[in-house]
mmCIF file of C-alpha atoms and ligand atoms in Angstrom:
data_model
loop_
_atom_site.group_PDB
_atom_site.id
_atom_site.type_symbol
_atom_site.label_atom_id
_atom_site.label_comp_id
_atom_site.label_asym_id
_atom_site.label_seq_id
_atom_site.Cartn_x
_atom_site.Cartn_y
_atom_site.Cartn_z
ATOM 1 C CA UNK O 13 -7.632 -66.473 15.623
ATOM 2 C CA UNK O 14 -4.882 -67.176 18.174
ATOM 3 C CA UNK O 15 -2.633 -64.162 18.672
ATOM 4 C CA UNK O 16 1.047 -65.010 18.034
ATOM 5 C CA UNK O 17 3.281 -65.083 21.092
ATOM 6 C CA UNK O 18 6.794 -63.624 21.274
ATOM 7 C CA UNK O 19 9.444 -66.335 21.516
ATOM 8 C CA UNK O 20 12.826 -64.694 20.901
ATOM 9 C CA UNK O 21 14.329 -61.242 21.337
ATOM 10 C CA UNK O 22 17.817 -60.510 19.998
ATOM 11 C CA UNK O 23 19.953 -57.371 20.197
ATOM 12 C CA UNK O 24 22.919 -56.685 17.905
ATOM 13 C CA UNK O 25 25.264 -53.807 17.188
ATOM 14 C CA UNK O 26 26.000 -52.412 13.722
ATOM 15 C CA UNK O 27 28.665 -49.788 12.969
ATOM 16 C CA UNK O 28 28.814 -47.098 10.287
ATOM 17 C CA UNK O 29 25.788 -44.850 9.778
ATOM 18 C CA UNK O 30 22.284 -46.263 10.079
ATOM 19 C CA UNK O 31 20.341 -45.146 13.142
ATOM 20 C CA UNK O 32 23.519 -43.694 14.653
ATOM 21 C CA UNK O 33 23.643 -41.184 11.820
ATOM 22 C CA UNK O 34 26.546 -39.324 13.453
ATOM 23 C CA UNK O 35 28.690 -42.441 12.939
ATOM 24 C CA UNK O 36 30.001 -41.338 9.540
ATOM 25 C CA UNK O 37 33.388 -41.417 7.817
ATOM 26 C CA UNK O 38 35.801 -38.505 7.440
ATOM 27 C CA UNK O 39 34.863 -35.295 5.590
ATOM 28 C CA UNK O 40 31.149 -35.415 6.326
ATOM 29 C CA UNK O 41 29.292 -32.125 6.842
ATOM 30 C CA UNK O 42 27.712 -33.567 9.999
ATOM 31 C CA UNK O 43 31.085 -33.715 11.732
ATOM 32 C CA UNK O 44 32.676 -30.533 10.444
ATOM 33 C CA UNK O 45 33.036 -27.632 12.918
ATOM 34 C CA UNK O 46 29.602 -27.638 14.495
ATOM 35 C CA UNK O 47 28.829 -25.599 17.600
ATOM 36 C CA UNK O 48 28.207 -27.952 20.559
ATOM 37 C CA UNK O 49 28.226 -27.849 24.360
ATOM 38 C CA UNK O 50 31.851 -29.118 24.050
ATOM 39 C CA UNK O 51 32.994 -26.239 21.819
ATOM 40 C CA UNK O 52 34.282 -24.364 24.878
ATOM 41 C CA UNK O 53 37.145 -26.899 24.853
ATOM 42 C CA UNK O 54 39.270 -26.027 21.807
ATOM 43 C CA UNK O 55 40.457 -29.616 21.340
ATOM 44 C CA UNK O 56 36.845 -30.801 20.837
ATOM 45 C CA UNK O 57 35.683 -27.973 18.594
ATOM 46 C CA UNK O 58 36.464 -29.108 15.066
ATOM 47 C CA UNK O 59 34.839 -32.537 15.164
ATOM 48 C CA UNK O 60 32.004 -34.016 17.212
ATOM 49 C CA UNK O 61 33.550 -37.450 16.811
ATOM 50 C CA UNK O 62 36.521 -36.079 18.792
ATOM 51 C CA UNK O 63 34.341 -36.006 21.928
ATOM 52 C CA UNK O 64 32.664 -39.300 21.081
ATOM 53 C CA UNK O 65 29.357 -38.415 19.427
ATOM 54 C CA UNK O 66 29.489 -41.764 17.604
ATOM 55 C CA UNK O 67 30.651 -44.047 20.426
ATOM 56 C CA UNK O 68 27.381 -45.948 20.660
ATOM 57 C CA UNK O 69 26.657 -47.088 17.097
ATOM 58 C CA UNK O 70 23.381 -48.586 15.943
ATOM 59 C CA UNK O 71 21.382 -51.030 18.050
ATOM 60 C CA UNK O 72 19.336 -53.577 16.119
ATOM 61 C CA UNK O 73 16.411 -55.222 17.967
ATOM 62 C CA UNK O 74 14.876 -58.325 16.375
ATOM 63 C CA UNK O 75 11.756 -60.046 17.709
ATOM 64 C CA UNK O 76 10.333 -63.384 16.586
ATOM 65 C CA UNK O 77 7.039 -65.125 17.361
ATOM 66 C CA UNK O 78 6.046 -68.773 17.786
ATOM 67 C CA UNK O 79 4.430 -68.484 14.342
ATOM 68 C CA UNK O 80 7.724 -67.434 12.670
ATOM 69 C CA UNK O 81 6.769 -63.777 12.211
ATOM 70 C CA UNK O 82 9.649 -61.321 12.602
ATOM 71 C CA UNK O 83 9.846 -57.636 13.386
ATOM 72 C CA UNK O 84 12.861 -55.411 13.845
ATOM 73 C CA UNK O 85 13.938 -51.841 14.449
ATOM 74 C CA UNK O 86 17.168 -49.857 14.711
ATOM 75 C CA UNK O 87 18.070 -47.030 17.054
ATOM 76 C CA UNK O 88 21.112 -45.317 18.567
ATOM 77 C CA UNK O 89 22.225 -47.309 21.611
ATOM 78 C CA UNK O 90 24.962 -49.733 20.491
ATOM 79 C CA UNK O 91 26.520 -52.225 22.882
ATOM 80 C CA UNK O 92 25.165 -50.840 26.181
ATOM 81 C CA UNK O 93 21.748 -50.886 24.559
ATOM 82 C CA UNK O 94 22.236 -54.515 23.543
ATOM 83 C CA UNK O 95 23.044 -55.361 27.164
ATOM 84 C CA UNK O 96 19.860 -53.697 28.427
ATOM 85 C CA UNK O 97 17.691 -55.500 25.860
ATOM 86 C CA UNK O 98 19.179 -58.948 26.407
ATOM 87 C CA UNK O 99 19.733 -58.869 30.152
ATOM 88 C CA UNK O 100 16.797 -56.771 31.280
ATOM 89 C CA UNK O 101 14.005 -55.995 28.796
ATOM 90 C CA UNK O 102 13.656 -59.324 26.941
ATOM 91 C CA UNK O 103 11.890 -60.817 29.980
ATOM 92 C CA UNK O 104 8.964 -58.415 29.515
ATOM 93 C CA UNK O 105 8.465 -59.543 25.899
ATOM 94 C CA UNK O 106 9.116 -63.263 25.679
ATOM 95 C CA UNK O 107 5.925 -65.203 26.313
ATOM 96 C CA UNK O 108 3.690 -62.166 25.654
ATOM 97 C CA UNK O 109 1.106 -61.753 22.903
ATOM 98 C CA UNK O 110 2.261 -59.452 20.079
ATOM 99 C CA UNK O 111 -0.741 -57.235 20.797
ATOM 100 C CA UNK O 112 0.367 -56.440 24.384
ATOM 101 C CA UNK O 113 2.403 -53.381 23.314
ATOM 102 C CA UNK O 114 1.041 -50.942 25.905
ATOM 103 C CA UNK O 115 1.618 -53.420 28.727
ATOM 104 C CA UNK O 116 5.157 -54.224 27.559
ATOM 105 C CA UNK O 117 5.994 -50.499 27.323
ATOM 106 C CA UNK O 118 4.716 -49.870 30.829
ATOM 107 C CA UNK O 119 6.725 -52.756 32.262
ATOM 108 C CA UNK O 120 9.931 -51.767 30.416
ATOM 109 C CA UNK O 121 9.622 -48.168 31.594
ATOM 110 C CA UNK O 122 8.766 -48.935 35.202
ATOM 111 C CA UNK O 123 11.358 -51.700 35.547
ATOM 112 C CA UNK O 124 14.149 -49.354 34.396
ATOM 113 C CA UNK O 125 12.960 -46.179 36.086
ATOM 114 C CA UNK O 126 15.618 -46.450 38.830
ATOM 115 C CA UNK O 127 18.391 -46.077 36.239
ATOM 116 C CA UNK O 128 16.482 -44.831 33.213
ATOM 117 C CA UNK O 129 13.747 -42.215 32.554
ATOM 118 C CA UNK O 130 15.536 -40.679 29.561
ATOM 119 C CA UNK O 131 18.743 -40.852 27.461
ATOM 120 C CA UNK O 132 20.179 -44.252 26.596
ATOM 121 C CA UNK O 133 17.517 -46.317 28.359
ATOM 122 C CA UNK O 134 14.726 -44.510 26.545
ATOM 123 C CA UNK O 135 16.597 -44.959 23.250
ATOM 124 C CA UNK O 136 16.586 -48.684 23.969
ATOM 125 C CA UNK O 137 12.915 -48.820 24.986
ATOM 126 C CA UNK O 138 12.155 -46.881 21.784
ATOM 127 C CA UNK O 139 14.014 -49.455 19.690
ATOM 128 C CA UNK O 140 12.154 -52.348 21.316
ATOM 129 C CA UNK O 141 8.813 -50.558 20.997
ATOM 130 C CA UNK O 142 9.379 -49.851 17.287
ATOM 131 C CA UNK O 143 10.360 -53.490 16.693
ATOM 132 C CA UNK O 144 7.090 -54.506 18.395
ATOM 133 C CA UNK O 145 5.066 -52.259 16.088
ATOM 134 C CA UNK O 146 6.944 -53.630 13.075
ATOM 135 C CA UNK O 147 6.198 -57.157 14.286
ATOM 136 C CA UNK O 148 2.490 -56.413 14.752
ATOM 137 C CA UNK O 149 2.423 -55.016 11.221
ATOM 138 C CA UNK O 150 4.024 -58.199 9.899
ATOM 139 C CA UNK O 151 1.490 -60.351 11.754
ATOM 140 C CA UNK O 152 -1.450 -58.284 10.516
ATOM 141 C CA UNK O 153 0.096 -57.566 7.104
ATOM 142 C CA UNK O 154 -0.659 -53.886 7.636
ATOM 143 C CA UNK O 155 1.507 -50.772 7.511
ATOM 144 C CA UNK O 156 2.130 -49.187 10.913
ATOM 145 C CA UNK O 157 0.404 -45.962 9.826
ATOM 146 C CA UNK O 158 -2.816 -47.926 9.205
ATOM 147 C CA UNK O 159 -2.693 -49.359 12.732
ATOM 148 C CA UNK O 160 -2.481 -45.904 14.379
ATOM 149 C CA UNK O 161 -5.328 -44.177 12.605
ATOM 150 C CA UNK O 162 -4.328 -44.006 8.948
ATOM 151 C CA UNK O 163 -2.973 -41.182 6.821
ATOM 152 C CA UNK O 164 -4.551 -37.741 6.911
ATOM 153 C CA UNK O 165 -2.826 -36.653 3.672
ATOM 154 C CA UNK O 166 -1.584 -38.186 0.409
ATOM 155 C CA UNK O 167 2.056 -37.223 0.751
ATOM 156 C CA UNK O 168 4.581 -36.033 3.319
ATOM 157 C CA UNK O 169 6.339 -32.720 2.687
ATOM 158 C CA UNK O 170 9.933 -32.327 3.867
ATOM 159 C CA UNK O 171 12.459 -29.720 4.846
ATOM 160 C CA UNK O 172 16.108 -30.746 4.636
ATOM 161 C CA UNK O 173 18.776 -30.610 7.320
ATOM 162 C CA UNK O 174 22.289 -30.191 5.987
ATOM 163 C CA UNK O 175 25.072 -27.856 5.050
ATOM 164 C CA UNK O 176 23.572 -26.848 1.669
ATOM 165 C CA UNK O 177 20.067 -25.352 1.800
ATOM 166 C CA UNK O 178 20.706 -23.890 -1.652
ATOM 167 C CA UNK O 179 21.010 -27.401 -3.088
ATOM 168 C CA UNK O 180 18.104 -28.632 -0.963
ATOM 169 C CA UNK O 181 15.930 -25.980 -2.586
ATOM 170 C CA UNK O 182 16.868 -27.270 -6.034
ATOM 171 C CA UNK O 183 15.926 -30.775 -4.832
ATOM 172 C CA UNK O 184 12.389 -29.638 -3.973
ATOM 173 C CA UNK O 185 12.516 -29.257 -0.190
ATOM 174 C CA UNK O 186 10.495 -26.495 1.506
ATOM 175 C CA UNK O 187 13.332 -25.317 3.720
ATOM 176 C CA UNK O 188 16.895 -25.860 4.817
ATOM 177 C CA UNK O 189 18.125 -26.232 8.379
ATOM 178 C CA UNK O 190 21.841 -25.630 8.757
ATOM 179 C CA UNK O 191 24.162 -26.675 11.539
ATOM 180 C CA UNK O 192 25.357 -23.633 13.482
ATOM 181 C CA UNK O 193 29.104 -23.595 12.997
ATOM 182 C CA UNK O 194 29.999 -20.677 15.234
ATOM 183 C CA UNK O 195 28.718 -20.242 18.768
ATOM 184 C CA UNK O 196 29.722 -18.514 21.987
ATOM 185 C CA UNK O 197 33.155 -20.197 21.784
ATOM 186 C CA UNK O 198 33.982 -17.971 18.790
ATOM 187 C CA UNK O 199 32.801 -14.737 20.432
ATOM 188 C CA UNK O 200 31.523 -11.711 18.484
ATOM 189 C CA UNK O 201 33.428 -12.720 15.375
ATOM 190 C CA UNK O 202 31.602 -16.064 15.388
ATOM 191 C CA UNK O 203 28.220 -14.378 15.802
ATOM 192 C CA UNK O 204 28.943 -12.084 12.865
ATOM 193 C CA UNK O 205 30.039 -15.047 10.734
ATOM 194 C CA UNK O 206 26.873 -17.013 11.650
ATOM 195 C CA UNK O 207 24.710 -14.065 10.567
ATOM 196 C CA UNK O 208 26.683 -13.421 7.382
ATOM 197 C CA UNK O 209 26.434 -17.094 6.444
ATOM 198 C CA UNK O 210 22.629 -16.872 6.567
ATOM 199 C CA UNK O 211 22.688 -13.627 4.588
ATOM 200 C CA UNK O 212 24.765 -15.315 1.859
ATOM 201 C CA UNK O 213 22.420 -18.306 1.857
ATOM 202 C CA UNK O 214 19.356 -16.031 1.662
ATOM 203 C CA UNK O 215 20.853 -14.451 -1.480
ATOM 204 C CA UNK O 216 21.093 -17.903 -3.041
ATOM 205 C CA UNK O 217 17.660 -19.272 -2.064
ATOM 206 C CA UNK O 218 15.505 -16.179 -2.491
ATOM 207 C CA UNK O 219 12.977 -14.667 -0.063
ATOM 208 C CA UNK O 220 10.477 -17.513 0.456
ATOM 209 C CA UNK O 221 12.575 -20.582 1.181
ATOM 210 C CA UNK O 222 12.694 -21.394 4.918
ATOM 211 C CA UNK O 223 16.061 -21.081 6.607
ATOM 212 C CA UNK O 224 16.740 -22.388 10.101
ATOM 213 C CA UNK O 225 19.692 -22.959 12.430
ATOM 214 C CA UNK O 226 20.242 -26.092 14.488
ATOM 215 C CA UNK O 227 22.179 -24.878 17.524
ATOM 216 C CA UNK O 228 22.618 -28.330 19.090
ATOM 217 C CA UNK O 229 22.366 -27.255 22.751
ATOM 218 C CA UNK O 230 25.344 -24.923 22.473
ATOM 219 C CA UNK O 231 24.094 -21.395 23.283
ATOM 220 C CA UNK O 232 23.047 -19.291 26.239
ATOM 221 C CA UNK O 233 19.746 -17.406 26.436
ATOM 222 C CA UNK O 234 21.587 -14.127 25.980
ATOM 223 C CA UNK O 235 23.553 -15.335 22.935
ATOM 224 C CA UNK O 236 20.551 -17.033 21.320
ATOM 225 C CA UNK O 237 18.467 -13.875 21.794
ATOM 226 C CA UNK O 238 21.106 -11.731 20.081
ATOM 227 C CA UNK O 239 21.480 -14.269 17.260
ATOM 228 C CA UNK O 240 17.702 -14.403 16.721
ATOM 229 C CA UNK O 241 17.439 -10.613 16.607
ATOM 230 C CA UNK O 242 20.287 -10.339 14.106
ATOM 231 C CA UNK O 243 18.776 -13.060 11.883
ATOM 232 C CA UNK O 244 15.244 -11.688 11.873
ATOM 233 C CA UNK O 245 15.719 -9.002 9.179
ATOM 234 C CA UNK O 246 17.198 -11.649 6.826
ATOM 235 C CA UNK O 247 14.067 -13.803 7.123
ATOM 236 C CA UNK O 248 14.511 -16.736 9.454
ATOM 237 C CA UNK O 249 11.959 -19.482 10.170
ATOM 238 C CA UNK O 250 13.189 -21.017 13.411
ATOM 239 C CA UNK O 251 16.025 -21.351 15.839
ATOM 240 C CA UNK O 252 16.459 -24.900 17.140
ATOM 241 C CA UNK O 253 17.689 -26.525 20.316
ATOM 242 C CA UNK O 254 19.606 -23.467 21.478
ATOM 243 C CA UNK O 255 19.996 -24.609 25.085
ATOM 244 C CA UNK O 256 20.570 -27.684 27.205
ATOM 245 C CA UNK O 257 17.447 -29.890 27.263
ATOM 246 C CA UNK O 258 17.489 -29.483 31.063
ATOM 247 C CA UNK O 259 17.092 -25.715 30.850
ATOM 248 C CA UNK O 260 13.289 -25.461 30.590
ATOM 249 C CA UNK O 261 13.461 -22.031 32.272
ATOM 250 C CA UNK O 262 15.930 -20.778 29.665
ATOM 251 C CA UNK O 263 13.717 -21.964 26.813
ATOM 252 C CA UNK O 264 10.691 -20.233 28.350
ATOM 253 C CA UNK O 265 12.684 -17.004 28.522
ATOM 254 C CA UNK O 266 14.084 -17.387 25.010
ATOM 255 C CA UNK O 267 10.643 -17.941 23.535
ATOM 256 C CA UNK O 268 9.542 -14.610 24.991
ATOM 257 C CA UNK O 269 12.708 -12.896 23.736
ATOM 258 C CA UNK O 270 12.780 -13.895 20.060
ATOM 259 C CA UNK O 271 11.303 -11.556 17.444
ATOM 260 C CA UNK O 272 7.599 -12.036 16.727
ATOM 261 C CA UNK O 273 7.092 -14.659 14.040
ATOM 262 C CA UNK O 274 10.369 -16.481 14.591
ATOM 263 C CA UNK O 275 9.765 -19.964 15.995
ATOM 264 C CA UNK O 276 11.639 -21.644 18.821
ATOM 265 C CA UNK O 277 11.921 -25.413 18.416
ATOM 266 C CA UNK O 278 13.353 -28.152 20.598
ATOM 267 C CA UNK O 279 12.783 -31.645 21.970
ATOM 268 C CA UNK O 280 14.964 -34.089 20.061
ATOM 269 C CA UNK O 281 16.855 -34.932 23.275
ATOM 270 C CA UNK O 282 13.712 -34.915 25.427
ATOM 271 C CA UNK O 283 11.891 -38.126 26.319
ATOM 272 C CA UNK O 284 8.508 -39.381 27.487
ATOM 273 C CA UNK O 285 5.176 -37.630 28.031
ATOM 274 C CA UNK O 286 6.507 -36.248 31.314
ATOM 275 C CA UNK O 287 9.538 -34.541 29.714
ATOM 276 C CA UNK O 288 7.371 -33.037 26.974
ATOM 277 C CA UNK O 289 4.812 -31.955 29.539
ATOM 278 C CA UNK O 290 7.526 -29.716 31.008
ATOM 279 C CA UNK O 291 8.244 -28.184 27.576
ATOM 280 C CA UNK O 292 4.571 -27.517 26.985
ATOM 281 C CA UNK O 293 3.440 -26.344 30.396
ATOM 282 C CA UNK O 294 6.403 -23.983 30.594
ATOM 283 C CA UNK O 295 5.702 -22.768 27.046
ATOM 284 C CA UNK O 296 9.295 -23.453 26.001
ATOM 285 C CA UNK O 297 8.786 -23.648 22.238
ATOM 286 C CA UNK O 298 6.448 -23.437 19.244
ATOM 287 C CA UNK O 299 7.299 -26.794 17.677
ATOM 288 C CA UNK O 300 8.239 -29.930 19.617
ATOM 289 C CA UNK O 301 10.664 -32.278 17.885
ATOM 290 C CA UNK O 302 10.539 -35.687 19.587
ATOM 291 C CA UNK O 303 12.727 -38.335 18.005
ATOM 292 C CA UNK O 304 10.649 -41.515 17.850
ATOM 293 C CA UNK O 305 13.901 -43.486 18.112
ATOM 294 C CA UNK O 306 14.729 -41.796 21.413
ATOM 295 C CA UNK O 307 11.591 -40.405 23.106
ATOM 296 C CA UNK O 308 10.061 -43.770 24.031
ATOM 297 C CA UNK O 309 9.065 -45.097 20.622
ATOM 298 C CA UNK O 310 5.786 -44.862 18.777
ATOM 299 C CA UNK O 311 3.686 -45.849 21.798
ATOM 300 C CA UNK O 312 4.999 -42.799 23.660
ATOM 301 C CA UNK O 313 5.059 -40.455 20.654
ATOM 302 C CA UNK O 314 1.297 -40.920 20.231
ATOM 303 C CA UNK O 315 0.828 -39.614 23.794
ATOM 304 C CA UNK O 316 3.314 -36.761 23.356
ATOM 305 C CA UNK O 317 1.552 -35.728 20.177
ATOM 306 C CA UNK O 318 -1.893 -35.674 21.818
ATOM 307 C CA UNK O 319 -0.477 -33.530 24.620
ATOM 308 C CA UNK O 320 1.102 -31.182 22.087
ATOM 309 C CA UNK O 321 -2.144 -30.916 20.146
ATOM 310 C CA UNK O 322 -4.016 -29.912 23.298
ATOM 311 C CA UNK O 323 -1.364 -27.221 23.900
ATOM 312 C CA UNK O 324 -1.579 -25.906 20.333
ATOM 313 C CA UNK O 325 1.951 -27.041 19.451
ATOM 314 C CA UNK O 326 3.105 -28.652 16.233
ATOM 315 C CA UNK O 327 4.982 -31.965 16.376
ATOM 316 C CA UNK O 328 7.727 -32.215 13.763
ATOM 317 C CA UNK O 329 9.762 -35.258 14.763
ATOM 318 C CA UNK O 330 13.517 -35.240 14.602
ATOM 319 C CA UNK O 331 15.010 -37.523 11.909
ATOM 320 C CA UNK O 332 14.179 -41.205 12.380
ATOM 321 C CA UNK O 333 13.354 -42.107 8.797
ATOM 322 C CA UNK O 334 10.488 -44.604 8.326
ATOM 323 C CA UNK O 335 9.706 -44.630 12.039
ATOM 324 C CA UNK O 336 8.867 -40.960 11.764
ATOM 325 C CA UNK O 337 7.192 -41.125 8.319
ATOM 326 C CA UNK O 338 4.608 -43.694 9.479
ATOM 327 C CA UNK O 339 3.645 -41.370 12.334
ATOM 328 C CA UNK O 340 3.768 -37.947 10.672
ATOM 329 C CA UNK O 341 1.340 -38.929 7.914
ATOM 330 C CA UNK O 342 -1.331 -39.783 10.523
ATOM 331 C CA UNK O 343 -1.414 -36.498 12.425
ATOM 332 C CA UNK O 344 -2.907 -33.122 11.556
ATOM 333 C CA UNK O 345 -0.514 -31.374 13.945
ATOM 334 C CA UNK O 346 2.515 -32.789 12.065
ATOM 335 C CA UNK O 347 2.105 -30.930 8.749
ATOM 336 C CA UNK O 348 5.656 -31.543 7.488
ATOM 337 C CA UNK O 349 8.722 -33.606 8.374
ATOM 338 C CA UNK O 350 12.501 -33.501 8.574
ATOM 339 C CA UNK O 351 14.839 -35.160 6.122
ATOM 340 C CA UNK O 352 18.486 -35.409 7.196
ATOM 341 C CA UNK O 353 20.843 -35.140 4.239
ATOM 342 C CA UNK O 354 23.266 -37.976 4.817
ATOM 343 C CA UNK O 355 25.363 -37.541 1.669
ATOM 344 C CA UNK O 356 28.743 -36.263 2.945
ATOM 345 C CA UNK O 357 28.460 -32.994 0.989
ATOM 346 C CA UNK O 358 24.658 -32.743 1.374
ATOM 347 C CA UNK O 359 24.506 -32.562 -2.403
ATOM 348 C CA UNK O 360 22.158 -35.459 -3.080
ATOM 349 C CA UNK O 361 19.333 -37.374 -1.449
ATOM 350 C CA UNK O 362 20.341 -40.711 0.061
ATOM 351 C CA UNK O 363 18.233 -42.773 2.507
ATOM 352 C CA UNK O 364 18.512 -41.309 6.007
ATOM 353 C CA UNK O 365 19.573 -44.582 7.619
ATOM 354 C CA UNK O 366 22.019 -45.580 4.852
ATOM 355 C CA UNK O 367 23.340 -48.230 4.513
ATOM 356 C CA UNK O 368 21.227 -50.234 6.929
ATOM 357 C CA UNK O 369 17.721 -50.564 5.507
ATOM 358 C CA UNK O 370 16.436 -52.060 2.288
ATOM 359 C CA UNK O 371 13.374 -50.324 0.835
ATOM 360 C CA UNK O 372 13.859 -47.096 2.829
ATOM 361 C CA UNK O 373 11.887 -44.426 0.927
ATOM 362 C CA UNK O 374 13.410 -41.024 0.120
ATOM 363 C CA UNK O 375 11.741 -37.749 -0.811
ATOM 364 C CA UNK O 376 11.369 -37.073 -4.512
ATOM 365 C CA UNK O 377 10.920 -33.354 -5.191
ATOM 366 C CA UNK O 378 10.805 -32.952 -1.413
ATOM 367 C CA UNK O 379 7.868 -35.351 -0.929
ATOM 368 C CA UNK O 380 7.143 -38.975 -0.149
ATOM 369 C CA UNK O 381 3.840 -40.341 -1.442
ATOM 370 C CA UNK O 382 1.718 -42.465 0.885
ATOM 371 C CA UNK O 383 1.794 -45.327 -1.599
ATOM 372 C CA UNK O 384 5.535 -45.660 -0.763
ATOM 373 C CA UNK O 385 4.550 -46.565 2.802
ATOM 374 C CA UNK O 386 1.914 -49.158 1.939
ATOM 375 C CA UNK O 387 3.872 -52.201 3.074
ATOM 376 C CA UNK O 388 3.534 -54.309 6.248
ATOM 377 C CA UNK O 389 5.109 -52.915 9.412
ATOM 378 C CA UNK O 390 7.526 -50.079 8.734
ATOM 379 C CA UNK O 391 7.995 -51.461 5.224
ATOM 380 C CA UNK O 392 11.739 -52.032 5.366
ATOM 381 C CA UNK O 393 14.067 -55.006 5.691
ATOM 382 C CA UNK O 394 17.643 -55.189 6.913
ATOM 383 C CA UNK O 395 20.163 -54.591 4.155
ATOM 384 C CA UNK O 396 22.120 -57.639 3.113
ATOM 385 C CA UNK O 397 25.807 -57.951 3.935
ATOM 386 C CA UNK O 398 25.734 -55.964 7.204
ATOM 387 C CA UNK O 399 28.127 -57.067 9.928
ATOM 388 C CA UNK O 400 25.987 -57.723 12.993
ATOM 389 C CA UNK O 401 27.606 -58.340 16.348
ATOM 390 C CA UNK O 402 25.600 -59.860 19.192
ATOM 391 C CA UNK O 403 27.711 -59.080 22.270
ATOM 392 C CA UNK O 404 25.290 -60.512 24.870
ATOM 393 C CA UNK O 405 22.716 -63.302 24.999
ATOM 394 C CA UNK O 406 20.147 -64.312 27.592
HETATM 395 C C1 LIG Z 516 22.785 -31.042 12.415
HETATM 396 C C2 LIG Z 516 22.612 -31.256 13.885
HETATM 397 O O1 LIG Z 516 23.734 -30.797 14.573
HETATM 398 C C3 LIG Z 516 22.355 -32.711 14.264
HETATM 399 O O2 LIG Z 516 23.411 -33.510 13.791
HETATM 400 C C4 LIG Z 516 21.056 -33.218 13.721
HETATM 401 C C5 LIG Z 516 19.902 -32.530 14.357
HETATM 402 O O3 LIG Z 516 19.953 -32.060 15.472
HETATM 403 C C6 LIG Z 516 18.666 -32.379 13.590
HETATM 404 O O4 LIG Z 516 18.558 -32.965 12.518
HETATM 405 O O5 LIG Z 516 17.783 -31.701 14.070
HETATM 406 MG MG1 MG Z 517 18.231 -30.679 15.835
#
């Protein structure tokens, strides 16, 4: 059988939620007084949108073959991402067989290395890579999970990230990860409030439900160590992304400092096998959290995961909806997954990439059954009625 050849690559921008899940309206828990590296500036403390967390928006990558097959994916990269796809990366796809994914990845990475390696460029490469996997699934009429080894369990178990772990418990999740609202910018009073908040939540959820803090790169080693020690007696599962992703040395120190049994997690803003190699060889954390939308896509996540397995680390990907679900179900060292609560008050389950995807599965009683993922590619289509803008062509 002749292998279909890629004919067209298109990149568009979509605003309002979707893969850029920080691009929400007013009064959303995800933008309400969260400790960040910008919290030291009072004018940027109350809202992450005030310093531009949502400037990029969602990038949509669509790929079409000479046989009329189509694949697509969304990621966070917006208009600059669209430029990179159209003006730079499309050349490595058009004319290639749909099965040449490894080769296309290698060319995209090496051709952008002089201005890329991580951040925006890797978000874009991830988006293209995921669209290629979706396309291959459409051509073969197979789910992505089946093409990367197949499921190792019947369902995926989730913890929830959001402002209301107490409600997440009622919805069947195994744990609740809260945004840290008070960090070094609020001094001792902030630290006390952060600890008291967990104590109040522990009262509501009982002794066994996991509680975690997402510190979104906003702490110092000294502050994170004190916070971890104060939280330990309350029962605390993990402390996440306490430091800048560049501070591998700080993470290594923090991991030694935290109380025995408390986990240190990080990696959502790390990219490629080489970035994760640093985290693992320096023993920076217990769980790595690559975001398949940002770390280099599925092609790279498979390598990161193998590296993590060899280092005895769990891989619990950050967010990323179906792109993460199709991976997590295939790996023994990814025993559970994250679900980001995108309802503004975190009081109900809505699809993580709302309102962009049709057919996006959601956890029911904290679980998604494998049968939900048994559709070609990533099993989703673009929602109807979206406003797509294609700012560049090639
Ligand atoms: C809640 C966090 O600040 C961030 O918005 C999401 C994240 O880091 C995570 O889900 O993990
Ligand atoms: Mg996080």
